[in-house]
Every structure is written in structure tokens, then in C-alpha cells.
Amino acid sequence: QVQLAESGGDLVQPGGSLRLSCAASGSIGTFSALGWYRSAPGKQRELVATFTIGGSTHYADSVKGRFTISRDNAKNTVYLQMNSLLAEDKAVYYCAAWFRGSWNWGQGTQVTVSS
């Protein structure tokens, strides 16, 4: 079992930036996959950005060029830098980790993009 704690969600104007953080209870270097998902009202949870076991990254088409996922293994923390935010980026953002055959999820952090 892995505990994940997201932070950094906020209200931001369109075009603004936010950095989300996800602190893990275990060594993130041992996770087979680690990334960010989001859930908006009326929509299914979707992948935003993720690291795969090989260390490569994958982004949803809707966030490519605007969002960047990064990690600090020493701090067991993964980040999501979000730039040029759009109204449609409004969602609850979740950190997720695949560890020992199961997905582990954080509680989520709310991102609201509005003028």
C-alpha cells in the first residue's frame, strides 16, 4: 500500500500557471508507473501525464507543450507543472502509482481555471 498526498491546487486565471506536487510514502523509484490523472464534472477520469517503468514520459494530447511532469526521487515526490492553463483544465487532479500489482491513488487536489 502506498500513500499519496497531492497539493498545489488553486484558483488561477486562464493563461496562468500552477505546480502540483504529490508526496509518496514509499520510494517512487520502485513504482512501475507514476503519474497524474484528472477528473472533471461529467467526464471520465483521464490520464494527464505519466512516467513509465522505463522512465519515459507520456502526455495527453490536450496538455502536450503546456504541462510537464517531473520527479525528485530523493524527496519521493512527483510534480506537474501546468502552464498556459485553459478553462477546460479545471478538474480534480489525482496522483497515481502502480505498485505491486495495484493502483494507488491520492485524494486529489482541485484546480479551477476562471477569470
PDB file of C-alpha atoms in Angstrom:
ATOM      1  CA  GLN A   1       0.000   0.000   0.000  1.00  0.00           C
ATOM      2  CA  VAL A   2       1.269   3.412  -0.962  1.00  0.00           C
ATOM      3  CA  GLN A   3       0.034   6.694   0.440  1.00  0.00           C
ATOM      4  CA  LEU A   4      -0.052   9.604  -1.978  1.00  0.00           C
ATOM      5  CA  ALA A   5      -0.738  13.196  -0.988  1.00  0.00           C
ATOM      6  CA  GLU A   6      -1.364  15.862  -3.599  1.00  0.00           C
ATOM      7  CA  SER A   7      -1.062  19.579  -3.048  1.00  0.00           C
ATOM      8  CA  GLY A   8      -0.868  22.792  -5.032  1.00  0.00           C
ATOM      9  CA  GLY A   9      -4.348  23.050  -6.463  1.00  0.00           C
ATOM     10  CA  ASP A  10      -5.790  26.539  -6.580  1.00  0.00           C
ATOM     11  CA  LEU A  11      -7.919  29.038  -8.463  1.00  0.00           C
ATOM     12  CA  VAL A  12      -5.989  30.558 -11.352  1.00  0.00           C
ATOM     13  CA  GLN A  13      -6.861  32.775 -14.286  1.00  0.00           C
ATOM     14  CA  PRO A  14      -6.744  31.475 -17.859  1.00  0.00           C
ATOM     15  CA  GLY A  15      -3.185  31.626 -19.114  1.00  0.00           C
ATOM     16  CA  GLY A  16      -1.802  31.214 -15.631  1.00  0.00           C
ATOM     17  CA  SER A  17       0.412  28.537 -14.132  1.00  0.00           C
ATOM     18  CA  LEU A  18       0.347  26.120 -11.236  1.00  0.00           C
ATOM     19  CA  ARG A  19       2.648  23.432  -9.940  1.00  0.00           C
ATOM     20  CA  LEU A  20       1.109  20.385  -8.341  1.00  0.00           C
ATOM     21  CA  SER A  21       3.065  18.134  -6.002  1.00  0.00           C
ATOM     22  CA  CYS A  22       2.493  14.553  -4.963  1.00  0.00           C
ATOM     23  CA  ALA A  23       4.377  13.184  -1.990  1.00  0.00           C
ATOM     24  CA  ALA A  24       4.567   9.404  -1.734  1.00  0.00           C
ATOM     25  CA  SER A  25       5.025   7.284   1.361  1.00  0.00           C
ATOM     26  CA  GLY A  26       7.353   4.897  -0.418  1.00  0.00           C
ATOM     27  CA  SER A  27      10.294   5.030  -2.752  1.00  0.00           C
ATOM     28  CA  ILE A  28       8.959   6.286  -6.048  1.00  0.00           C
ATOM     29  CA  GLY A  29      11.874   4.653  -7.815  1.00  0.00           C
ATOM     30  CA  THR A  30      10.203   1.297  -7.140  1.00  0.00           C
ATOM     31  CA  PHE A  31       6.889   2.221  -8.735  1.00  0.00           C
ATOM     32  CA  SER A  32       6.182   0.654 -12.105  1.00  0.00           C
ATOM     33  CA  ALA A  33       4.201   3.702 -13.177  1.00  0.00           C
ATOM     34  CA  LEU A  34       3.637   7.091 -11.633  1.00  0.00           C
ATOM     35  CA  GLY A  35       1.631   9.962 -12.907  1.00  0.00           C
ATOM     36  CA  TRP A  36      -1.237  12.390 -12.888  1.00  0.00           C
ATOM     37  CA  TYR A  37      -4.861  11.939 -13.838  1.00  0.00           C
ATOM     38  CA  ARG A  38      -7.770  14.331 -13.690  1.00  0.00           C
ATOM     39  CA  SER A  39     -11.492  14.158 -13.263  1.00  0.00           C
ATOM     40  CA  ALA A  40     -13.842  16.894 -14.434  1.00  0.00           C
ATOM     41  CA  PRO A  41     -17.598  17.053 -13.781  1.00  0.00           C
ATOM     42  CA  GLY A  42     -19.470  14.894 -16.255  1.00  0.00           C
ATOM     43  CA  LYS A  43     -16.300  13.372 -17.661  1.00  0.00           C
ATOM     44  CA  GLN A  44     -14.391  10.180 -17.083  1.00  0.00           C
ATOM     45  CA  ARG A  45     -11.093  10.298 -15.273  1.00  0.00           C
ATOM     46  CA  GLU A  46      -8.355  10.782 -17.832  1.00  0.00           C
ATOM     47  CA  LEU A  47      -4.621  10.444 -17.976  1.00  0.00           C
ATOM     48  CA  VAL A  48      -2.758  13.747 -17.923  1.00  0.00           C
ATOM     49  CA  ALA A  49       0.902  12.775 -17.714  1.00  0.00           C
ATOM     50  CA  THR A  50       2.850   9.801 -16.516  1.00  0.00           C
ATOM     51  CA  PHE A  51       6.241   8.189 -16.108  1.00  0.00           C
ATOM     52  CA  THR A  52       6.540   4.622 -17.271  1.00  0.00           C
ATOM     53  CA  ILE A  53       8.793   1.964 -15.745  1.00  0.00           C
ATOM     54  CA  GLY A  54      11.477   2.767 -18.281  1.00  0.00           C
ATOM     55  CA  GLY A  55      11.462   6.378 -17.177  1.00  0.00           C
ATOM     56  CA  SER A  56       9.886   7.748 -20.314  1.00  0.00           C
ATOM     57  CA  THR A  57       7.015  10.208 -20.150  1.00  0.00           C
ATOM     58  CA  HIS A  58       3.633  10.245 -21.776  1.00  0.00           C
ATOM     59  CA  TYR A  59       1.210  13.152 -22.056  1.00  0.00           C
ATOM     60  CA  ALA A  60      -2.375  13.536 -23.079  1.00  0.00           C
ATOM     61  CA  ASP A  61      -2.634  15.360 -26.390  1.00  0.00           C
ATOM     62  CA  SER A  62      -4.632  18.115 -24.723  1.00  0.00           C
ATOM     63  CA  VAL A  63      -1.748  19.086 -22.423  1.00  0.00           C
ATOM     64  CA  LYS A  64       1.315  18.495 -24.620  1.00  0.00           C
ATOM     65  CA  GLY A  65       3.526  21.553 -24.716  1.00  0.00           C
ATOM     66  CA  ARG A  66       1.789  23.086 -21.706  1.00  0.00           C
ATOM     67  CA  PHE A  67       2.272  20.590 -18.876  1.00  0.00           C
ATOM     68  CA  THR A  68       5.485  18.971 -17.669  1.00  0.00           C
ATOM     69  CA  ILE A  69       5.796  16.032 -15.309  1.00  0.00           C
ATOM     70  CA  SER A  70       8.937  15.731 -13.233  1.00  0.00           C
ATOM     71  CA  ARG A  71      10.156  13.828 -10.209  1.00  0.00           C
ATOM     72  CA  ASP A  72      12.520  14.094  -7.293  1.00  0.00           C
ATOM     73  CA  ASN A  73      13.384  10.571  -6.178  1.00  0.00           C
ATOM     74  CA  ALA A  74      15.236  11.832  -3.111  1.00  0.00           C
ATOM     75  CA  LYS A  75      12.058  13.520  -1.899  1.00  0.00           C
ATOM     76  CA  ASN A  76       9.741  10.777  -3.195  1.00  0.00           C
ATOM     77  CA  THR A  77       7.753  13.481  -4.905  1.00  0.00           C
ATOM     78  CA  VAL A  78       6.357  13.891  -8.396  1.00  0.00           C
ATOM     79  CA  TYR A  79       5.363  17.242  -9.821  1.00  0.00           C
ATOM     80  CA  LEU A  80       3.115  18.548 -12.531  1.00  0.00           C
ATOM     81  CA  GLN A  81       3.992  21.975 -13.875  1.00  0.00           C
ATOM     82  CA  MET A  82       0.984  23.394 -15.646  1.00  0.00           C
ATOM     83  CA  ASN A  83       1.385  26.449 -17.864  1.00  0.00           C
ATOM     84  CA  SER A  84      -0.993  28.298 -20.169  1.00  0.00           C
ATOM     85  CA  LEU A  85      -3.952  26.928 -18.262  1.00  0.00           C
ATOM     86  CA  LEU A  86      -7.291  26.798 -20.010  1.00  0.00           C
ATOM     87  CA  ALA A  87     -10.806  26.746 -18.637  1.00  0.00           C
ATOM     88  CA  GLU A  88     -11.089  23.117 -19.739  1.00  0.00           C
ATOM     89  CA  ASP A  89      -8.179  22.192 -17.460  1.00  0.00           C
ATOM     90  CA  LYS A  90     -10.475  22.696 -14.499  1.00  0.00           C
ATOM     91  CA  ALA A  91     -10.662  19.371 -12.676  1.00  0.00           C
ATOM     92  CA  VAL A  92      -9.645  17.427  -9.613  1.00  0.00           C
ATOM     93  CA  TYR A  93      -6.110  16.209 -10.237  1.00  0.00           C
ATOM     94  CA  TYR A  94      -5.044  12.873  -8.821  1.00  0.00           C
ATOM     95  CA  CYS A  95      -1.658  11.317  -8.341  1.00  0.00           C
ATOM     96  CA  ALA A  96      -1.488   7.601  -9.086  1.00  0.00           C
ATOM     97  CA  ALA A  97       1.144   4.929  -8.686  1.00  0.00           C
ATOM     98  CA  TRP A  98       1.251   1.345  -9.908  1.00  0.00           C
ATOM     99  CA  PHE A  99       2.945  -0.704  -7.222  1.00  0.00           C
ATOM    100  CA  ARG A 100       2.974  -4.454  -6.632  1.00  0.00           C
ATOM    101  CA  GLY A 101       0.110  -5.144  -8.973  1.00  0.00           C
ATOM    102  CA  SER A 102      -2.327  -2.450  -7.977  1.00  0.00           C
ATOM    103  CA  TRP A 103      -3.074   1.185  -8.484  1.00  0.00           C
ATOM    104  CA  ASN A 104      -2.762   3.540  -5.568  1.00  0.00           C
ATOM    105  CA  TRP A 105      -4.489   6.913  -5.640  1.00  0.00           C
ATOM    106  CA  GLY A 106      -4.259  10.130  -3.725  1.00  0.00           C
ATOM    107  CA  GLN A 107      -7.228  12.163  -2.510  1.00  0.00           C
ATOM    108  CA  GLY A 108      -6.925  14.710  -5.292  1.00  0.00           C
ATOM    109  CA  THR A 109      -6.389  18.454  -5.471  1.00  0.00           C
ATOM    110  CA  GLN A 110      -8.785  20.905  -7.095  1.00  0.00           C
ATOM    111  CA  VAL A 111      -7.637  23.091  -9.961  1.00  0.00           C
ATOM    112  CA  THR A 112     -10.023  25.817 -11.056  1.00  0.00           C
ATOM    113  CA  VAL A 113      -9.300  27.991 -14.062  1.00  0.00           C
ATOM    114  CA  SER A 114     -11.538  31.024 -14.205  1.00  0.00           C
ATOM    115  CA  SER A 115     -11.385  34.748 -14.711  1.00  0.00           C
TER     116      SER A 115
END
